[in-house]
Amino acid sequence: MHENLYFTNRKVNSVCWASLNHLDSHILLCLMGIAETPGCATLLPASLFVSSHPAGDRPGMLCSFRIPGAWSCAWSLNIQANNSFSTGLSRRVLVTNVVTGHRQSFGTSSDVLAQQFALMAPLLFNGCRSGEIFAIDLRCRNQGKGWKATRLFHDSAVTSVQILQEEQNLMASDMAGTIKLWDLRTTKCIRQYEGHVNEYAYLPLHVHEEEGIVVAVGQDCYTRIWSFHDACLLRTIPSPHPTSKADIPSVAFSSRLGGFRGAPGLLMAVQQDLYCFSYT
């Protein structure tokens, strides 16, 4: 939209923020391969997407790595995997250092659809098509025994994993519409959030501990907000547009919309429209 030189006609399978120079300095894109062009993971400076950026002074593409068909990606803020990102592939996880190019490979039994690095513990959590959630111990330098640090199980393909602030709990959602809060110390489900609708879609989950809410948009195009602490369904917001599987809303919640003094609210994007719902 801002005359970006790097728009591509290739499908973007996954995208996340990357913090190379400073927090959220770059964007990590996983692009599908087409014809003779292999799949790749590309780091772009976030300043490319700022409309005020001088047209004649565009920073170049930082780097690109050949990666076959990544389903998911995550950037590491853990000091034990500094300047690194992970990609979830079909039956494999790759951890790549963007400075040195060093790469670690971990074989899995299923496609890895969701990933997140822990910040304090040297762990990378992965959610699989099989329903398994497992953690990789980043201190393991090979595929020997012991690199799976934690294992949890859903009954359907896991589409989102969220490590909570104290890193004692993890929240996950799957393609059966199940949302569970797991205790990582006991590996037991301690809370389940009812009402989410999903049959086969890759839908994100939004957890806001400081506000005590969980937000998810279902395949029925309803946005649901639960209480984080007791799993009570607080609000159900229908889509402003007619329900369509091709037009599932995208949402983002902020405690301070518009800046430090902003009010909390929910932004909802549907088709070409953007809606704002105030929150109290």
PDB file of C-alpha atoms in Angstrom:
ATOM      1  CA  MET A   1       0.000   0.000   0.000  1.00  0.00           C
ATOM      2  CA  HIS A   2       3.019   2.295   0.406  1.00  0.00           C
ATOM      3  CA  GLU A   3       4.731   1.415  -2.887  1.00  0.00           C
ATOM      4  CA  ASN A   4       6.596  -1.384  -1.205  1.00  0.00           C
ATOM      5  CA  LEU A   5       9.200  -2.813  -3.576  1.00  0.00           C
ATOM      6  CA  TYR A   6       8.988  -6.252  -2.003  1.00  0.00           C
ATOM      7  CA  PHE A   7       5.363  -7.233  -2.525  1.00  0.00           C
ATOM      8  CA  THR A   8       5.221 -10.730  -3.907  1.00  0.00           C
ATOM      9  CA  ASN A   9       2.717 -12.874  -5.741  1.00  0.00           C
ATOM     10  CA  ARG A  10       3.675 -15.822  -3.548  1.00  0.00           C
ATOM     11  CA  LYS A  11       1.477 -17.009  -0.717  1.00  0.00           C
ATOM     12  CA  VAL A  12       2.542 -15.903   2.763  1.00  0.00           C
ATOM     13  CA  ASN A  13       2.065 -18.933   5.019  1.00  0.00           C
ATOM     14  CA  SER A  14       3.148 -17.250   8.234  1.00  0.00           C
ATOM     15  CA  VAL A  15       4.313 -13.864   9.479  1.00  0.00           C
ATOM     16  CA  CYS A  16       5.589 -12.463  12.781  1.00  0.00           C
ATOM     17  CA  TRP A  17       7.482  -9.515  14.233  1.00  0.00           C
ATOM     18  CA  ALA A  18      11.275  -9.813  14.438  1.00  0.00           C
ATOM     19  CA  SER A  19      13.482  -7.802  16.794  1.00  0.00           C
ATOM     20  CA  LEU A  20      16.936  -7.641  15.227  1.00  0.00           C
ATOM     21  CA  ASN A  21      18.040  -4.003  15.646  1.00  0.00           C
ATOM     22  CA  HIS A  22      15.427  -3.118  18.250  1.00  0.00           C
ATOM     23  CA  LEU A  23      11.975  -4.319  19.350  1.00  0.00           C
ATOM     24  CA  ASP A  24       9.805  -5.083  16.282  1.00  0.00           C
ATOM     25  CA  SER A  25      12.447  -3.669  13.931  1.00  0.00           C
ATOM     26  CA  HIS A  26      11.701  -6.231  11.212  1.00  0.00           C
ATOM     27  CA  ILE A  27       8.967  -8.472   9.822  1.00  0.00           C
ATOM     28  CA  LEU A  28       9.596 -12.169   9.222  1.00  0.00           C
ATOM     29  CA  LEU A  29       7.666 -13.643   6.266  1.00  0.00           C
ATOM     30  CA  CYS A  30       7.472 -17.305   5.274  1.00  0.00           C
ATOM     31  CA  LEU A  31       6.779 -17.471   1.520  1.00  0.00           C
ATOM     32  CA  MET A  32       5.592 -20.547  -0.351  1.00  0.00           C
ATOM     33  CA  GLY A  33       7.667 -21.744  -3.273  1.00  0.00           C
ATOM     34  CA  ILE A  34       6.168 -21.658  -6.778  1.00  0.00           C
ATOM     35  CA  ALA A  35       7.414 -23.294  -9.970  1.00  0.00           C
ATOM     36  CA  GLU A  36      11.226 -23.068  -9.940  1.00  0.00           C
ATOM     37  CA  THR A  37      11.338 -20.610  -7.028  1.00  0.00           C
ATOM     38  CA  PRO A  38      11.979 -22.324  -3.667  1.00  0.00           C
ATOM     39  CA  GLY A  39      10.163 -21.404  -0.467  1.00  0.00           C
ATOM     40  CA  CYS A  40      11.959 -18.955   1.784  1.00  0.00           C
ATOM     41  CA  ALA A  41      11.886 -17.002   5.024  1.00  0.00           C
ATOM     42  CA  THR A  42      12.548 -13.290   4.466  1.00  0.00           C
ATOM     43  CA  LEU A  43      13.334 -10.506   6.920  1.00  0.00           C
ATOM     44  CA  LEU A  44      12.057  -7.074   5.900  1.00  0.00           C
ATOM     45  CA  PRO A  45      12.680  -3.804   7.791  1.00  0.00           C
ATOM     46  CA  ALA A  46       9.383  -2.657   9.316  1.00  0.00           C
ATOM     47  CA  SER A  47      10.180   0.891   8.146  1.00  0.00           C
ATOM     48  CA  LEU A  48       9.281  -0.207   4.597  1.00  0.00           C
ATOM     49  CA  PHE A  49       5.632  -0.110   5.616  1.00  0.00           C
ATOM     50  CA  VAL A  50       5.685   3.381   7.128  1.00  0.00           C
ATOM     51  CA  SER A  51       4.121   5.863   4.716  1.00  0.00           C
ATOM     52  CA  SER A  52       6.358   8.711   5.910  1.00  0.00           C
ATOM     53  CA  HIS A  53       9.504   6.825   4.891  1.00  0.00           C
ATOM     54  CA  PRO A  54      11.387   8.844   2.209  1.00  0.00           C
ATOM     55  CA  ALA A  55      10.735   7.285  -1.205  1.00  0.00           C
ATOM     56  CA  GLY A  56      14.349   7.578  -2.314  1.00  0.00           C
ATOM     57  CA  ASP A  57      15.839   6.109   0.848  1.00  0.00           C
ATOM     58  CA  ARG A  58      14.309   2.664   1.185  1.00  0.00           C
ATOM     59  CA  PRO A  59      16.251   0.140   3.237  1.00  0.00           C
ATOM     60  CA  GLY A  60      16.935  -3.041   1.297  1.00  0.00           C
ATOM     61  CA  MET A  61      15.775  -6.543   2.077  1.00  0.00           C
ATOM     62  CA  LEU A  62      17.878  -7.629   5.016  1.00  0.00           C
ATOM     63  CA  CYS A  63      18.198 -11.335   4.232  1.00  0.00           C
ATOM     64  CA  SER A  64      16.402 -14.358   2.891  1.00  0.00           C
ATOM     65  CA  PHE A  65      16.820 -18.044   3.746  1.00  0.00           C
ATOM     66  CA  ARG A  66      15.738 -20.969   1.596  1.00  0.00           C
ATOM     67  CA  ILE A  67      13.191 -22.910   3.629  1.00  0.00           C
ATOM     68  CA  PRO A  68      10.835 -25.475   2.089  1.00  0.00           C
ATOM     69  CA  GLY A  69       7.138 -24.932   2.856  1.00  0.00           C
ATOM     70  CA  ALA A  70       7.000 -23.460   6.373  1.00  0.00           C
ATOM     71  CA  TRP A  71       3.633 -23.660   8.155  1.00  0.00           C
ATOM     72  CA  SER A  72       4.616 -21.386  11.044  1.00  0.00           C
ATOM     73  CA  CYS A  73       7.370 -19.116  12.319  1.00  0.00           C
ATOM     74  CA  ALA A  74       8.474 -17.417  15.533  1.00  0.00           C
ATOM     75  CA  TRP A  75      11.202 -14.956  16.498  1.00  0.00           C
ATOM     76  CA  SER A  76      13.308 -15.555  19.601  1.00  0.00           C
ATOM     77  CA  LEU A  77      13.783 -12.949  22.328  1.00  0.00           C
ATOM     78  CA  ASN A  78      15.540 -15.571  24.476  1.00  0.00           C
ATOM     79  CA  ILE A  79      19.213 -14.772  25.045  1.00  0.00           C
ATOM     80  CA  GLN A  80      20.125 -18.456  24.533  1.00  0.00           C
ATOM     81  CA  ALA A  81      18.802 -18.238  20.961  1.00  0.00           C
ATOM     82  CA  ASN A  82      19.750 -14.643  20.216  1.00  0.00           C
ATOM     83  CA  ASN A  83      19.097 -13.293  16.685  1.00  0.00           C
ATOM     84  CA  SER A  84      17.329 -16.527  15.789  1.00  0.00           C
ATOM     85  CA  PHE A  85      13.984 -17.552  14.365  1.00  0.00           C
ATOM     86  CA  SER A  86      12.201 -20.880  14.076  1.00  0.00           C
ATOM     87  CA  THR A  87      10.118 -22.306  11.249  1.00  0.00           C
ATOM     88  CA  GLY A  88       7.665 -25.164  11.584  1.00  0.00           C
ATOM     89  CA  LEU A  89       7.759 -27.453   8.553  1.00  0.00           C
ATOM     90  CA  SER A  90       6.249 -30.770   7.589  1.00  0.00           C
ATOM     91  CA  ARG A  91       7.668 -33.128  10.241  1.00  0.00           C
ATOM     92  CA  ARG A  92      10.559 -30.819  11.090  1.00  0.00           C
ATOM     93  CA  VAL A  93      11.489 -27.705  13.053  1.00  0.00           C
ATOM     94  CA  LEU A  94      14.359 -25.456  11.939  1.00  0.00           C
ATOM     95  CA  VAL A  95      16.019 -22.895  14.216  1.00  0.00           C
ATOM     96  CA  THR A  96      18.120 -20.426  12.203  1.00  0.00           C
ATOM     97  CA  ASN A  97      20.549 -17.748  13.400  1.00  0.00           C
ATOM     98  CA  VAL A  98      20.224 -14.805  10.979  1.00  0.00           C
ATOM     99  CA  VAL A  99      23.714 -13.457  11.776  1.00  0.00           C
ATOM    100  CA  THR A 100      25.795 -16.626  11.512  1.00  0.00           C
ATOM    101  CA  GLY A 101      23.480 -18.703   9.325  1.00  0.00           C
ATOM    102  CA  HIS A 102      23.855 -21.618  11.769  1.00  0.00           C
ATOM    103  CA  ARG A 103      20.851 -23.933  11.678  1.00  0.00           C
ATOM    104  CA  GLN A 104      19.510 -26.599  14.030  1.00  0.00           C
ATOM    105  CA  SER A 105      17.052 -29.224  12.777  1.00  0.00           C
ATOM    106  CA  PHE A 106      14.642 -31.260  14.925  1.00  0.00           C
ATOM    107  CA  GLY A 107      12.587 -34.084  13.434  1.00  0.00           C
ATOM    108  CA  THR A 108       8.906 -34.317  14.448  1.00  0.00           C
ATOM    109  CA  SER A 109       6.113 -36.803  13.806  1.00  0.00           C
ATOM    110  CA  SER A 110       3.672 -34.205  12.433  1.00  0.00           C
ATOM    111  CA  ASP A 111       3.393 -30.817  10.694  1.00  0.00           C
ATOM    112  CA  VAL A 112       4.188 -27.917  13.056  1.00  0.00           C
ATOM    113  CA  LEU A 113       1.401 -25.319  12.730  1.00  0.00           C
ATOM    114  CA  ALA A 114       2.127 -22.973  15.668  1.00  0.00           C
ATOM    115  CA  GLN A 115       5.262 -21.876  17.540  1.00  0.00           C
ATOM    116  CA  GLN A 116       6.428 -19.566  20.318  1.00  0.00           C
ATOM    117  CA  PHE A 117       9.728 -19.113  22.133  1.00  0.00           C
ATOM    118  CA  ALA A 118       9.753 -18.790  25.914  1.00  0.00           C
ATOM    119  CA  LEU A 119      11.556 -15.696  27.149  1.00  0.00           C
ATOM    120  CA  MET A 120      13.101 -16.895  30.425  1.00  0.00           C
ATOM    121  CA  ALA A 121      13.431 -20.650  29.901  1.00  0.00           C
ATOM    122  CA  PRO A 122      15.485 -21.919  26.917  1.00  0.00           C
ATOM    123  CA  LEU A 123      12.433 -23.524  25.299  1.00  0.00           C
ATOM    124  CA  LEU A 124      10.588 -23.384  21.975  1.00  0.00           C
ATOM    125  CA  PHE A 125       6.946 -24.533  22.140  1.00  0.00           C
ATOM    126  CA  ASN A 126       5.354 -26.140  19.074  1.00  0.00           C
ATOM    127  CA  GLY A 127       1.759 -27.088  18.216  1.00  0.00           C
ATOM    128  CA  CYS A 128       1.230 -29.879  15.687  1.00  0.00           C
ATOM    129  CA  ARG A 129      -1.395 -31.069  13.229  1.00  0.00           C
ATOM    130  CA  SER A 130      -1.580 -34.298  15.261  1.00  0.00           C
ATOM    131  CA  GLY A 131      -2.751 -32.346  18.345  1.00  0.00           C
ATOM    132  CA  GLU A 132       0.564 -32.711  20.180  1.00  0.00           C
ATOM    133  CA  ILE A 133       2.213 -29.699  21.823  1.00  0.00           C
ATOM    134  CA  PHE A 134       5.875 -30.141  22.709  1.00  0.00           C
ATOM    135  CA  ALA A 135       8.790 -27.985  23.822  1.00  0.00           C
ATOM    136  CA  ILE A 136      12.293 -28.135  22.338  1.00  0.00           C
ATOM    137  CA  ASP A 137      15.163 -27.545  24.764  1.00  0.00           C
ATOM    138  CA  LEU A 138      17.342 -25.039  22.869  1.00  0.00           C
ATOM    139  CA  ARG A 139      20.437 -26.189  24.751  1.00  0.00           C
ATOM    140  CA  CYS A 140      20.335 -29.515  22.874  1.00  0.00           C
ATOM    141  CA  ARG A 141      22.681 -29.230  19.900  1.00  0.00           C
ATOM    142  CA  ASN A 142      21.627 -32.401  18.168  1.00  0.00           C
ATOM    143  CA  GLN A 143      18.685 -34.741  17.798  1.00  0.00           C
ATOM    144  CA  GLY A 144      19.735 -37.000  20.620  1.00  0.00           C
ATOM    145  CA  LYS A 145      17.387 -38.014  23.397  1.00  0.00           C
ATOM    146  CA  GLY A 146      16.033 -35.419  25.770  1.00  0.00           C
ATOM    147  CA  TRP A 147      15.262 -32.431  23.534  1.00  0.00           C
ATOM    148  CA  LYS A 148      11.500 -32.764  24.068  1.00  0.00           C
ATOM    149  CA  ALA A 149      11.092 -30.978  27.394  1.00  0.00           C
ATOM    150  CA  THR A 150       7.269 -30.935  27.707  1.00  0.00           C
ATOM    151  CA  ARG A 151       4.448 -32.797  25.964  1.00  0.00           C
ATOM    152  CA  LEU A 152       0.729 -31.913  25.978  1.00  0.00           C
ATOM    153  CA  PHE A 153      -2.090 -33.274  23.818  1.00  0.00           C
ATOM    154  CA  HIS A 154      -5.210 -31.887  22.107  1.00  0.00           C
ATOM    155  CA  ASP A 155      -7.710 -33.985  20.143  1.00  0.00           C
ATOM    156  CA  SER A 156      -7.326 -31.873  16.991  1.00  0.00           C
ATOM    157  CA  ALA A 157      -4.740 -29.853  15.054  1.00  0.00           C
ATOM    158  CA  VAL A 158      -3.258 -27.079  17.219  1.00  0.00           C
ATOM    159  CA  THR A 159      -3.456 -23.663  15.534  1.00  0.00           C
ATOM    160  CA  SER A 160      -2.226 -21.333  18.289  1.00  0.00           C
ATOM    161  CA  VAL A 161       0.063 -21.560  21.333  1.00  0.00           C
ATOM    162  CA  GLN A 162       0.532 -18.696  23.807  1.00  0.00           C
ATOM    163  CA  ILE A 163       3.042 -18.809  26.665  1.00  0.00           C
ATOM    164  CA  LEU A 164       1.821 -16.704  29.579  1.00  0.00           C
ATOM    165  CA  GLN A 165       3.892 -14.147  31.450  1.00  0.00           C
ATOM    166  CA  GLU A 166       5.223 -16.265  34.313  1.00  0.00           C
ATOM    167  CA  GLU A 167       5.938 -19.128  31.863  1.00  0.00           C
ATOM    168  CA  GLN A 168       4.130 -21.564  34.162  1.00  0.00           C
ATOM    169  CA  ASN A 169       1.066 -21.793  31.908  1.00  0.00           C
ATOM    170  CA  LEU A 170       0.355 -22.158  28.208  1.00  0.00           C
ATOM    171  CA  MET A 171      -2.882 -21.502  26.330  1.00  0.00           C
ATOM    172  CA  ALA A 172      -3.667 -23.338  23.107  1.00  0.00           C
ATOM    173  CA  SER A 173      -6.514 -23.576  20.607  1.00  0.00           C
ATOM    174  CA  ASP A 174      -7.238 -26.203  17.973  1.00  0.00           C
ATOM    175  CA  MET A 175      -9.300 -26.961  14.867  1.00  0.00           C
ATOM    176  CA  ALA A 176     -12.103 -28.475  16.960  1.00  0.00           C
ATOM    177  CA  GLY A 177     -12.776 -25.107  18.611  1.00  0.00           C
ATOM    178  CA  THR A 178     -11.206 -26.172  21.913  1.00  0.00           C
ATOM    179  CA  ILE A 179      -9.304 -23.560  23.942  1.00  0.00           C
ATOM    180  CA  LYS A 180      -7.359 -24.893  26.929  1.00  0.00           C
ATOM    181  CA  LEU A 181      -5.166 -23.400  29.631  1.00  0.00           C
ATOM    182  CA  TRP A 182      -2.366 -25.799  30.597  1.00  0.00           C
ATOM    183  CA  ASP A 183      -0.216 -25.934  33.722  1.00  0.00           C
ATOM    184  CA  LEU A 184       3.301 -26.607  32.394  1.00  0.00           C
ATOM    185  CA  ARG A 185       4.533 -27.918  35.745  1.00  0.00           C
ATOM    186  CA  THR A 186       1.911 -30.670  36.074  1.00  0.00           C
ATOM    187  CA  THR A 187       1.132 -30.932  32.286  1.00  0.00           C
ATOM    188  CA  LYS A 188      -2.592 -30.850  33.143  1.00  0.00           C
ATOM    189  CA  CYS A 189      -5.429 -28.754  31.683  1.00  0.00           C
ATOM    190  CA  ILE A 190      -6.637 -26.382  34.404  1.00  0.00           C
ATOM    191  CA  ARG A 191      -9.248 -24.384  32.471  1.00  0.00           C
ATOM    192  CA  GLN A 192     -11.279 -24.675  29.264  1.00  0.00           C
ATOM    193  CA  TYR A 193     -12.960 -21.820  27.389  1.00  0.00           C
ATOM    194  CA  GLU A 194     -16.268 -22.877  25.812  1.00  0.00           C
ATOM    195  CA  GLY A 195     -18.056 -21.495  22.757  1.00  0.00           C
ATOM    196  CA  HIS A 196     -15.275 -21.027  20.197  1.00  0.00           C
ATOM    197  CA  VAL A 197     -16.299 -22.284  16.731  1.00  0.00           C
ATOM    198  CA  ASN A 198     -13.731 -23.917  14.468  1.00  0.00           C
ATOM    199  CA  GLU A 199     -13.903 -26.955  12.206  1.00  0.00           C
ATOM    200  CA  TYR A 200     -10.786 -26.728  10.054  1.00  0.00           C
ATOM    201  CA  ALA A 201      -9.494 -23.130   9.879  1.00  0.00           C
ATOM    202  CA  TYR A 202      -6.150 -21.677  10.970  1.00  0.00           C
ATOM    203  CA  LEU A 203      -7.467 -19.134  13.505  1.00  0.00           C
ATOM    204  CA  PRO A 204      -5.399 -17.068  15.973  1.00  0.00           C
ATOM    205  CA  LEU A 205      -5.929 -16.749  19.715  1.00  0.00           C
ATOM    206  CA  HIS A 206      -5.350 -13.463  21.604  1.00  0.00           C
ATOM    207  CA  VAL A 207      -4.531 -13.506  25.336  1.00  0.00           C
ATOM    208  CA  HIS A 208      -4.338 -10.235  27.333  1.00  0.00           C
ATOM    209  CA  GLU A 209      -3.370 -11.082  30.894  1.00  0.00           C
ATOM    210  CA  GLU A 210      -3.163  -7.457  32.062  1.00  0.00           C
ATOM    211  CA  GLU A 211      -6.840  -6.952  31.122  1.00  0.00           C
ATOM    212  CA  GLY A 212      -7.815 -10.488  32.138  1.00  0.00           C
ATOM    213  CA  ILE A 213      -9.403 -11.394  28.794  1.00  0.00           C
ATOM    214  CA  VAL A 214      -9.083 -13.971  26.013  1.00  0.00           C
ATOM    215  CA  VAL A 215     -10.262 -13.079  22.485  1.00  0.00           C
ATOM    216  CA  ALA A 216     -10.888 -15.370  19.498  1.00  0.00           C
ATOM    217  CA  VAL A 217     -12.838 -15.122  16.238  1.00  0.00           C
ATOM    218  CA  GLY A 218     -14.658 -18.272  15.157  1.00  0.00           C
ATOM    219  CA  GLN A 219     -15.469 -19.658  11.717  1.00  0.00           C
ATOM    220  CA  ASP A 220     -19.014 -18.406  12.325  1.00  0.00           C
ATOM    221  CA  CYS A 221     -17.506 -14.858  12.205  1.00  0.00           C
ATOM    222  CA  TYR A 222     -18.424 -14.141  15.835  1.00  0.00           C
ATOM    223  CA  THR A 223     -15.767 -12.533  18.032  1.00  0.00           C
ATOM    224  CA  ARG A 224     -15.896 -13.944  21.562  1.00  0.00           C
ATOM    225  CA  ILE A 225     -14.323 -12.457  24.675  1.00  0.00           C
ATOM    226  CA  TRP A 226     -13.824 -14.623  27.769  1.00  0.00           C
ATOM    227  CA  SER A 227     -12.648 -13.848  31.278  1.00  0.00           C
ATOM    228  CA  PHE A 228      -9.127 -15.204  31.528  1.00  0.00           C
ATOM    229  CA  HIS A 229      -9.508 -16.036  35.226  1.00  0.00           C
ATOM    230  CA  ASP A 230     -12.767 -18.022  35.296  1.00  0.00           C
ATOM    231  CA  ALA A 231     -13.373 -18.819  31.564  1.00  0.00           C
ATOM    232  CA  CYS A 232     -16.760 -17.073  31.654  1.00  0.00           C
ATOM    233  CA  LEU A 233     -17.936 -15.838  28.230  1.00  0.00           C
ATOM    234  CA  LEU A 234     -18.206 -12.054  28.652  1.00  0.00           C
ATOM    235  CA  ARG A 235     -19.227 -10.806  25.217  1.00  0.00           C
ATOM    236  CA  THR A 236     -20.095 -12.106  21.757  1.00  0.00           C
ATOM    237  CA  ILE A 237     -19.752  -9.639  18.861  1.00  0.00           C
ATOM    238  CA  PRO A 238     -21.288 -10.533  15.479  1.00  0.00           C
ATOM    239  CA  SER A 239     -19.533  -9.537  12.273  1.00  0.00           C
ATOM    240  CA  PRO A 240     -20.828  -6.250  10.787  1.00  0.00           C
ATOM    241  CA  HIS A 241     -20.769  -8.001   7.392  1.00  0.00           C
ATOM    242  CA  PRO A 242     -22.824 -11.014   6.270  1.00  0.00           C
ATOM    243  CA  THR A 243     -21.249 -14.213   7.552  1.00  0.00           C
ATOM    244  CA  SER A 244     -18.854 -15.800   5.064  1.00  0.00           C
ATOM    245  CA  LYS A 245     -16.016 -18.297   5.488  1.00  0.00           C
ATOM    246  CA  ALA A 246     -13.990 -16.085   3.150  1.00  0.00           C
ATOM    247  CA  ASP A 247     -14.529 -12.971   5.311  1.00  0.00           C
ATOM    248  CA  ILE A 248     -13.693 -14.056   8.872  1.00  0.00           C
ATOM    249  CA  PRO A 249     -12.885 -10.842  10.807  1.00  0.00           C
ATOM    250  CA  SER A 250      -9.364 -10.108  12.018  1.00  0.00           C
ATOM    251  CA  VAL A 251      -9.174  -8.484  15.447  1.00  0.00           C
ATOM    252  CA  ALA A 252      -6.597  -6.759  17.631  1.00  0.00           C
ATOM    253  CA  PHE A 253      -7.146  -5.619  21.219  1.00  0.00           C
ATOM    254  CA  SER A 254      -5.159  -2.784  22.795  1.00  0.00           C
ATOM    255  CA  SER A 255      -5.182  -1.447  26.347  1.00  0.00           C
ATOM    256  CA  ARG A 256      -4.287   1.989  24.951  1.00  0.00           C
ATOM    257  CA  LEU A 257      -5.528   2.523  21.407  1.00  0.00           C
ATOM    258  CA  GLY A 258      -3.760   5.414  19.721  1.00  0.00           C
ATOM    259  CA  GLY A 259      -0.926   5.816  22.190  1.00  0.00           C
ATOM    260  CA  PHE A 260       0.001   6.026  25.856  1.00  0.00           C
ATOM    261  CA  ARG A 261      -3.097   8.026  26.829  1.00  0.00           C
ATOM    262  CA  GLY A 262      -5.463   6.061  24.594  1.00  0.00           C
ATOM    263  CA  ALA A 263      -8.529   4.176  25.779  1.00  0.00           C
ATOM    264  CA  PRO A 264      -8.794   0.375  25.619  1.00  0.00           C
ATOM    265  CA  GLY A 265     -10.658  -1.053  22.658  1.00  0.00           C
ATOM    266  CA  LEU A 266     -10.989  -3.751  20.025  1.00  0.00           C
ATOM    267  CA  LEU A 267     -10.160  -3.134  16.365  1.00  0.00           C
ATOM    268  CA  MET A 268     -11.957  -5.363  13.853  1.00  0.00           C
ATOM    269  CA  ALA A 269     -11.050  -5.580  10.169  1.00  0.00           C
ATOM    270  CA  VAL A 270     -13.608  -7.113   7.775  1.00  0.00           C
ATOM    271  CA  GLN A 271     -13.166  -6.894   4.000  1.00  0.00           C
ATOM    272  CA  GLN A 272     -12.131  -3.264   3.338  1.00  0.00           C
ATOM    273  CA  ASP A 273     -13.580  -1.842   6.573  1.00  0.00           C
ATOM    274  CA  LEU A 274     -12.094  -1.208   9.993  1.00  0.00           C
ATOM    275  CA  TYR A 275     -14.308  -1.008  13.100  1.00  0.00           C
ATOM    276  CA  CYS A 276     -13.481   0.089  16.645  1.00  0.00           C
ATOM    277  CA  PHE A 277     -15.336  -1.238  19.707  1.00  0.00           C
ATOM    278  CA  SER A 278     -14.774   0.615  22.981  1.00  0.00           C
ATOM    279  CA  TYR A 279     -13.986  -1.491  26.048  1.00  0.00           C
ATOM    280  CA  THR A 280     -14.840  -0.863  29.692  1.00  0.00           C
TER     281      THR A 280
END
